[in-house]
Coordinates of C-alpha atoms in Angstrom, one line a residue:
X2 CA 0.0 0.0 0.0
X3 CA 1.4 3.4 -1.0
X4 CA 2.3 5.8 1.8
X5 CA 0.4 9.1 1.4
X6 CA 2.5 12.2 1.1
X7 CA 0.4 14.0 3.6
X8 CA 1.6 11.5 6.2
X9 CA 5.0 13.2 6.3
X10 CA 3.6 16.3 8.0
X11 CA 1.9 14.2 10.6
X12 CA 5.1 12.2 11.2
X13 CA 7.4 15.2 11.7
X14 CA 4.9 17.0 13.9
X15 CA 5.3 14.1 16.4
X16 CA 8.9 13.3 15.7
X17 CA 10.8 13.2 19.0
X18 CA 13.4 15.8 19.8
X19 CA 16.4 14.6 21.7
X20 CA 18.2 17.0 24.1
X21 CA 20.2 19.7 22.5
X22 CA 23.7 18.7 21.5
X23 CA 25.1 21.0 24.1
X24 CA 23.1 19.1 26.7
X25 CA 24.3 15.8 25.4
X26 CA 27.9 16.9 25.6
X27 CA 27.5 17.7 29.3
X28 CA 27.1 14.0 29.8
X29 CA 30.8 13.4 28.9
X30 CA 33.1 12.7 31.8
X31 CA 34.5 15.9 33.3
X32 CA 38.1 14.8 32.8
X33 CA 37.6 14.0 29.1
X34 CA 38.5 16.8 26.8
X35 CA 35.8 17.6 24.3
X36 CA 38.4 17.3 21.4
X37 CA 39.3 13.7 22.4
X38 CA 37.8 10.9 20.3
X39 CA 38.0 7.4 21.7
X40 CA 37.8 4.4 19.3
X41 CA 37.3 0.7 20.0
X42 CA 38.8 -1.1 17.1
X43 CA 38.2 -4.7 16.1
X44 CA 40.6 -6.1 13.6
X45 CA 39.6 -9.2 11.6
X46 CA 40.9 -11.3 8.7
X47 CA 38.6 -12.3 5.8
X48 CA 37.3 -15.0 8.0
X49 CA 38.0 -16.0 11.6
X50 CA 38.1 -14.4 15.0
X51 CA 39.4 -10.9 15.8
X52 CA 43.2 -10.5 15.7
X53 CA 45.2 -10.0 18.8
X54 CA 48.9 -9.0 19.3
X55 CA 49.0 -5.8 17.2
X56 CA 51.0 -2.7 18.3
X57 CA 50.2 1.0 18.1
X58 CA 52.5 1.4 15.1
X59 CA 50.3 -1.0 13.1
X60 CA 47.4 1.5 13.1
X61 CA 46.8 4.7 11.1
X62 CA 43.8 6.8 12.0
X63 CA 42.3 9.0 9.2
X64 CA 39.9 11.8 10.1
X65 CA 38.3 13.1 6.9
X66 CA 41.1 11.3 5.1
X67 CA 43.8 13.2 7.1
X68 CA 46.1 11.2 9.4
X69 CA 45.8 12.1 13.1
X70 CA 48.3 11.2 15.7
X71 CA 47.2 8.4 18.1
X72 CA 47.4 9.8 21.6
X73 CA 46.7 6.6 23.6
X74 CA 46.6 2.9 22.8
X75 CA 45.6 -0.2 24.7
X76 CA 45.2 -3.8 23.5
X77 CA 42.3 -5.4 25.3
X78 CA 40.2 -8.5 25.2
X79 CA 38.8 -11.5 27.0
X80 CA 37.0 -11.5 30.3
X81 CA 39.3 -8.9 31.8
X82 CA 38.3 -6.2 29.4
X83 CA 36.2 -3.4 31.0
X84 CA 33.0 -4.3 29.2
X85 CA 29.3 -4.3 30.2
X86 CA 26.8 -6.1 28.0
X87 CA 23.1 -5.0 27.7
X88 CA 21.0 -7.7 26.1
X89 CA 17.8 -6.1 24.9
X90 CA 14.7 -8.0 23.8
X91 CA 12.5 -5.8 21.5
X92 CA 8.9 -6.7 21.9
X93 CA 7.7 -3.7 20.0
X94 CA 8.9 -4.4 16.5
X95 CA 8.3 -8.1 16.3
X96 CA 5.2 -10.4 16.3
X97 CA 4.3 -12.4 19.4
X98 CA 5.1 -15.7 17.7
X99 CA 8.5 -14.5 16.5
X100 CA 9.2 -13.1 19.9
X101 CA 8.6 -16.4 21.5
X102 CA 11.2 -18.0 19.2
X103 CA 13.7 -15.2 19.9
X104 CA 13.4 -15.7 23.6
X105 CA 14.1 -19.5 23.2
X106 CA 17.2 -18.6 21.2
X107 CA 18.3 -16.0 23.8
X108 CA 17.9 -18.7 26.5
X109 CA 20.1 -21.0 24.5
X110 CA 22.8 -18.3 24.2
X111 CA 22.6 -17.5 28.0
X112 CA 22.9 -21.2 29.0
X113 CA 25.8 -22.0 26.6
X114 CA 29.2 -22.8 28.1
X115 CA 27.4 -24.0 31.2
X116 CA 26.0 -20.5 31.7
X117 CA 29.4 -18.8 32.0
X118 CA 29.2 -15.4 30.2
X119 CA 32.4 -13.6 29.2
X120 CA 31.2 -10.2 30.6
X121 CA 28.7 -8.9 33.2
X122 CA 25.4 -8.8 31.4
X123 CA 22.1 -6.9 32.0
X124 CA 18.8 -7.8 30.6
X125 CA 16.4 -5.2 29.1
X126 CA 12.9 -5.7 27.8
X127 CA 11.5 -3.1 25.4
X128 CA 7.7 -3.1 25.3
X129 CA 4.8 -0.8 24.5
X130 CA 5.0 0.5 28.1
X131 CA 8.7 1.4 27.9
X132 CA 12.0 -0.4 28.7
X133 CA 12.4 -2.6 31.8
X134 CA 16.1 -2.8 32.7
X135 CA 17.3 -5.4 35.2
X136 CA 18.8 -4.1 38.4
X137 CA 22.5 -5.0 38.4
X138 CA 24.4 -7.3 36.0
X139 CA 25.6 -10.9 36.2
X140 CA 28.0 -13.2 34.4
X141 CA 25.8 -16.2 35.4
X142 CA 23.9 -17.0 32.2
X143 CA 21.7 -19.6 33.9
X144 CA 20.5 -17.0 36.5
X145 CA 19.8 -14.5 33.7
X146 CA 17.9 -17.2 31.8
X147 CA 15.7 -17.7 34.9
X148 CA 15.2 -13.9 35.2
X149 CA 14.2 -13.7 31.6
X150 CA 11.3 -16.1 32.2
X151 CA 9.9 -13.7 34.8
X152 CA 9.4 -10.9 32.3
X153 CA 5.8 -11.0 31.0
X154 CA 5.8 -9.7 27.4
X155 CA 2.3 -9.6 26.0
X156 CA 0.9 -8.9 22.5
X157 CA 1.5 -5.5 21.0
X158 CA -1.6 -3.3 20.9
X159 CA -3.4 -3.3 17.6
X160 CA -3.0 0.4 17.4
X161 CA 0.7 0.2 17.4
X162 CA 0.9 -2.9 15.2
X163 CA -1.1 -1.8 12.1
X164 CA -0.7 0.6 9.3
X165 CA 1.5 3.6 8.8
X166 CA 0.4 5.3 12.0
X167 CA 1.4 2.2 13.9
X168 CA 4.8 2.3 12.1
X169 CA 5.3 5.9 13.1
X170 CA 4.5 5.1 16.7
X171 CA 6.9 2.2 16.8
X172 CA 9.6 4.4 15.2
X173 CA 9.2 7.0 17.9
X174 CA 9.1 4.5 20.8
X175 CA 12.2 2.8 19.5
X176 CA 14.3 5.9 19.1
X177 CA 13.2 7.1 22.5
X178 CA 14.3 3.8 24.1
X179 CA 17.7 3.9 22.4
X180 CA 18.2 7.5 23.5
X181 CA 17.2 6.7 27.1
X182 CA 19.6 3.7 27.1
X183 CA 22.4 5.9 25.9
X184 CA 21.8 8.5 28.6
X185 CA 21.8 5.7 31.2
X186 CA 25.0 4.2 30.0
X187 CA 26.8 7.6 29.8
X188 CA 26.9 7.7 33.6
X189 CA 28.6 4.2 33.8
X190 CA 32.3 3.5 33.3
X191 CA 33.8 1.3 30.6
X192 CA 32.8 0.1 27.3
X193 CA 29.2 -1.0 26.7
X194 CA 28.0 -3.6 24.2
X195 CA 24.3 -3.4 23.4
X196 CA 22.8 -6.5 21.8
X197 CA 19.5 -5.3 20.4
X198 CA 17.5 -8.4 19.3
X199 CA 15.1 -7.0 16.8
X200 CA 14.3 -6.8 13.0
X201 CA 14.6 -3.1 13.5
X202 CA 11.9 -0.4 13.5
X203 CA 10.1 0.9 10.4
X204 CA 12.4 3.0 8.1
X205 CA 9.5 5.3 7.0
X206 CA 11.1 6.0 3.7
X207 CA 9.8 6.0 0.2
X208 CA 9.0 8.1 -2.9
X209 CA 5.7 9.3 -1.3
X210 CA 7.3 10.8 1.8
X211 CA 8.4 14.4 1.3
X212 CA 10.3 16.3 3.9
X213 CA 10.4 20.1 4.2
X214 CA 13.7 22.0 5.0
X215 CA 12.5 22.5 8.6
X216 CA 11.7 18.8 9.0
X217 CA 15.1 17.8 7.5
X218 CA 16.8 20.1 10.0
X219 CA 15.0 18.5 12.9
X220 CA 16.0 15.0 11.7
X221 CA 19.6 16.1 11.2
X222 CA 19.6 17.5 14.8
X223 CA 18.3 14.2 16.1
X224 CA 21.0 12.3 14.1
X225 CA 23.8 14.5 15.5
X226 CA 22.5 14.2 19.1
X227 CA 22.0 10.4 19.1
X228 CA 25.4 9.8 17.4
X229 CA 27.0 12.0 20.1
X230 CA 25.2 10.4 23.0
X231 CA 26.2 6.9 21.9
X232 CA 29.8 7.9 21.3
X233 CA 30.2 9.6 24.6
X234 CA 28.5 6.7 26.4
X235 CA 31.2 4.4 24.9
X236 CA 28.5 2.3 23.2
X237 CA 28.9 -0.3 20.4
X238 CA 25.5 -1.4 19.2
X239 CA 24.7 -4.7 17.5
X240 CA 21.5 -5.4 15.6
X241 CA 20.4 -9.0 15.9
X242 CA 17.5 -9.8 13.5
X243 CA 15.5 -12.8 14.8
X244 CA 13.5 -13.1 11.6
X245 CA 16.6 -14.2 9.7
X246 CA 15.8 -16.2 6.6
X247 CA 12.1 -15.5 6.9
X248 CA 12.7 -12.0 5.5
X249 CA 13.5 -11.1 1.9
X250 CA 17.1 -10.3 0.9
X251 CA 15.9 -6.9 -0.2
X252 CA 14.5 -6.1 3.2
X253 CA 17.5 -7.5 5.0
X254 CA 19.9 -5.2 3.2
X255 CA 17.9 -2.1 2.3
X256 CA 19.4 -0.2 5.3
X257 CA 22.8 -0.3 3.4
X258 CA 21.4 2.6 1.3
X259 CA 21.7 4.9 4.4
X260 CA 25.1 3.9 5.8
X261 CA 27.1 6.9 4.6
X262 CA 27.3 9.5 7.3
X263 CA 25.1 12.6 7.0
X264 CA 27.0 15.9 6.9
X265 CA 24.1 18.4 6.3
X266 CA 20.3 18.6 6.6
X267 CA 19.5 18.4 2.9
X268 CA 21.1 14.9 2.8
X269 CA 18.9 13.4 5.5
X270 CA 16.3 10.6 5.3
X271 CA 14.4 8.9 8.0
X272 CA 16.3 5.7 7.0
X273 CA 19.4 7.3 8.5
X274 CA 17.9 6.5 11.9
X275 CA 17.4 2.8 11.2
X276 CA 18.6 0.4 13.9
X277 CA 21.0 -1.4 11.5
X278 CA 22.4 1.9 10.3
X279 CA 23.1 3.2 13.8
X280 CA 24.6 -0.2 14.8
X281 CA 27.0 -0.2 11.8
X282 CA 28.0 3.4 12.4
X283 CA 29.0 2.7 16.0
X284 CA 31.4 0.0 14.9
X285 CA 29.0 -2.8 15.6
X286 CA 27.3 -5.2 13.3
X287 CA 23.8 -5.6 11.7
X288 CA 23.4 -9.4 11.6
X289 CA 20.5 -11.1 9.7
X290 CA 19.9 -13.8 7.1
X291 CA 20.1 -16.6 9.8
X292 CA 17.5 -18.1 12.1
X293 CA 20.2 -19.1 14.5
X294 CA 19.8 -16.1 16.9
X295 CA 22.0 -17.8 19.5
X296 CA 24.9 -18.0 17.0
X297 CA 24.4 -14.4 16.0
X298 CA 24.7 -13.3 19.6
X299 CA 27.8 -15.4 19.9
X300 CA 29.2 -13.8 16.7
X301 CA 28.6 -10.4 18.3
X302 CA 30.3 -11.3 21.5
X303 CA 33.3 -12.7 19.6
X304 CA 34.3 -9.0 18.9
X305 CA 35.2 -8.6 22.6
X306 CA 37.8 -11.4 22.4
X307 CA 40.4 -9.0 21.1
X308 CA 40.2 -5.3 20.4
X309 CA 42.2 -2.1 20.6
X310 CA 41.3 1.1 22.4
X311 CA 42.8 4.2 20.6
X312 CA 42.3 7.9 21.0
X313 CA 43.1 11.0 19.1
X314 CA 42.4 14.7 19.1
X315 CA 40.2 15.9 16.3
X316 CA 41.0 18.9 14.2
X317 CA 39.1 22.2 15.0
X318 CA 35.7 22.3 13.4
X319 CA 34.8 25.2 11.0
X320 CA 31.1 25.1 11.9
X321 CA 28.6 23.5 14.2
X322 CA 27.8 19.8 13.8
X323 CA 30.6 19.3 11.4
X324 CA 30.7 15.6 10.3
X325 CA 34.0 13.8 10.3
X326 CA 34.4 10.4 8.7
X327 CA 36.8 8.0 10.4
X328 CA 38.9 5.3 8.9
X329 CA 41.4 3.1 10.6
X330 CA 44.0 1.4 8.5
X331 CA 46.1 -1.7 9.6
X332 CA 49.6 -2.0 8.3
X333 CA 49.3 -5.8 7.8
X334 CA 47.9 -7.5 4.6
X335 CA 44.6 -9.2 4.8
X336 CA 43.4 -7.4 7.9
X337 CA 40.5 -5.0 8.1
X338 CA 39.6 -2.7 11.0
X339 CA 36.0 -1.9 12.2
X340 CA 35.3 1.0 14.5
X341 CA 33.2 4.1 14.9
X342 CA 32.6 5.4 11.4
X343 CA 32.2 9.1 12.2
X344 CA 31.4 11.9 14.7
X345 CA 30.1 15.4 14.8
X346 CA 32.6 18.1 15.9
X347 CA 31.9 21.6 17.3
X348 CA 34.0 24.8 16.9

């Protein structure tokens, strides 16, 4: 069914507004210079686990294609790495039947290896009523599995499940949940891995959706704020699609059209706020095309086995919300680095 053009006005009237960028930057630790950019870098071969044993001189950081000196370097990995995992079950963007399957797969993941998890893990359940976050964290997967059974997740309301207006509401609820999670994690030390089990929220894009300049500016502001919040909270996001092979290839990879960072309002599209896009841009993964959700969760956690924490000072910005694209090169053949893809700098 075609999306009516008039819907765009209704959508943007209700589009959530995150706190201003200045407010978001106040969440950064007081001892962290605003010009300091921290990167968590995973280095992988064409196939196989992340590569350990690299040195600082093996890395080159490019900021808008310009090399920047690395000001700090640490090789990390394994259970000793300062990592907290948040495992979020999305009951808003998935049917009740698929949710039941996803929970079974999550249970299998938690109970693997006799329930010994590599890092302290917190459960979160995202429903129509908001996000329930478990008090405390645990490395006991068996205990977390038992806790997961206690969460009652019912059917979505019909109003939020049907039609374009339901899609709009799920879009807003989802971004609000991610924003609130980023704000929560900003106050906590260390690196955070968010495993978001979901097919993603509606992209709300198409030839029949037209955005005014004012609407594009608002979306751009939201993109800048959310990107900054996640970066300052030291979050790497992973999108785990429990629908897997049940979805079409076109649907699975449509998000790739929006992966390039947005540098100005006239470039924006609501697809720039897709779960898979945000995950990829934080240096995480958007995993789909498999019904083995437990294996996808294990694949995500494999990234914590070996990684590198680098920092650099970004160059002065010429204007507000100046987008900088980041690349990390590895001076060894056959290896590729994955990390934060970009950030927004202020004068």
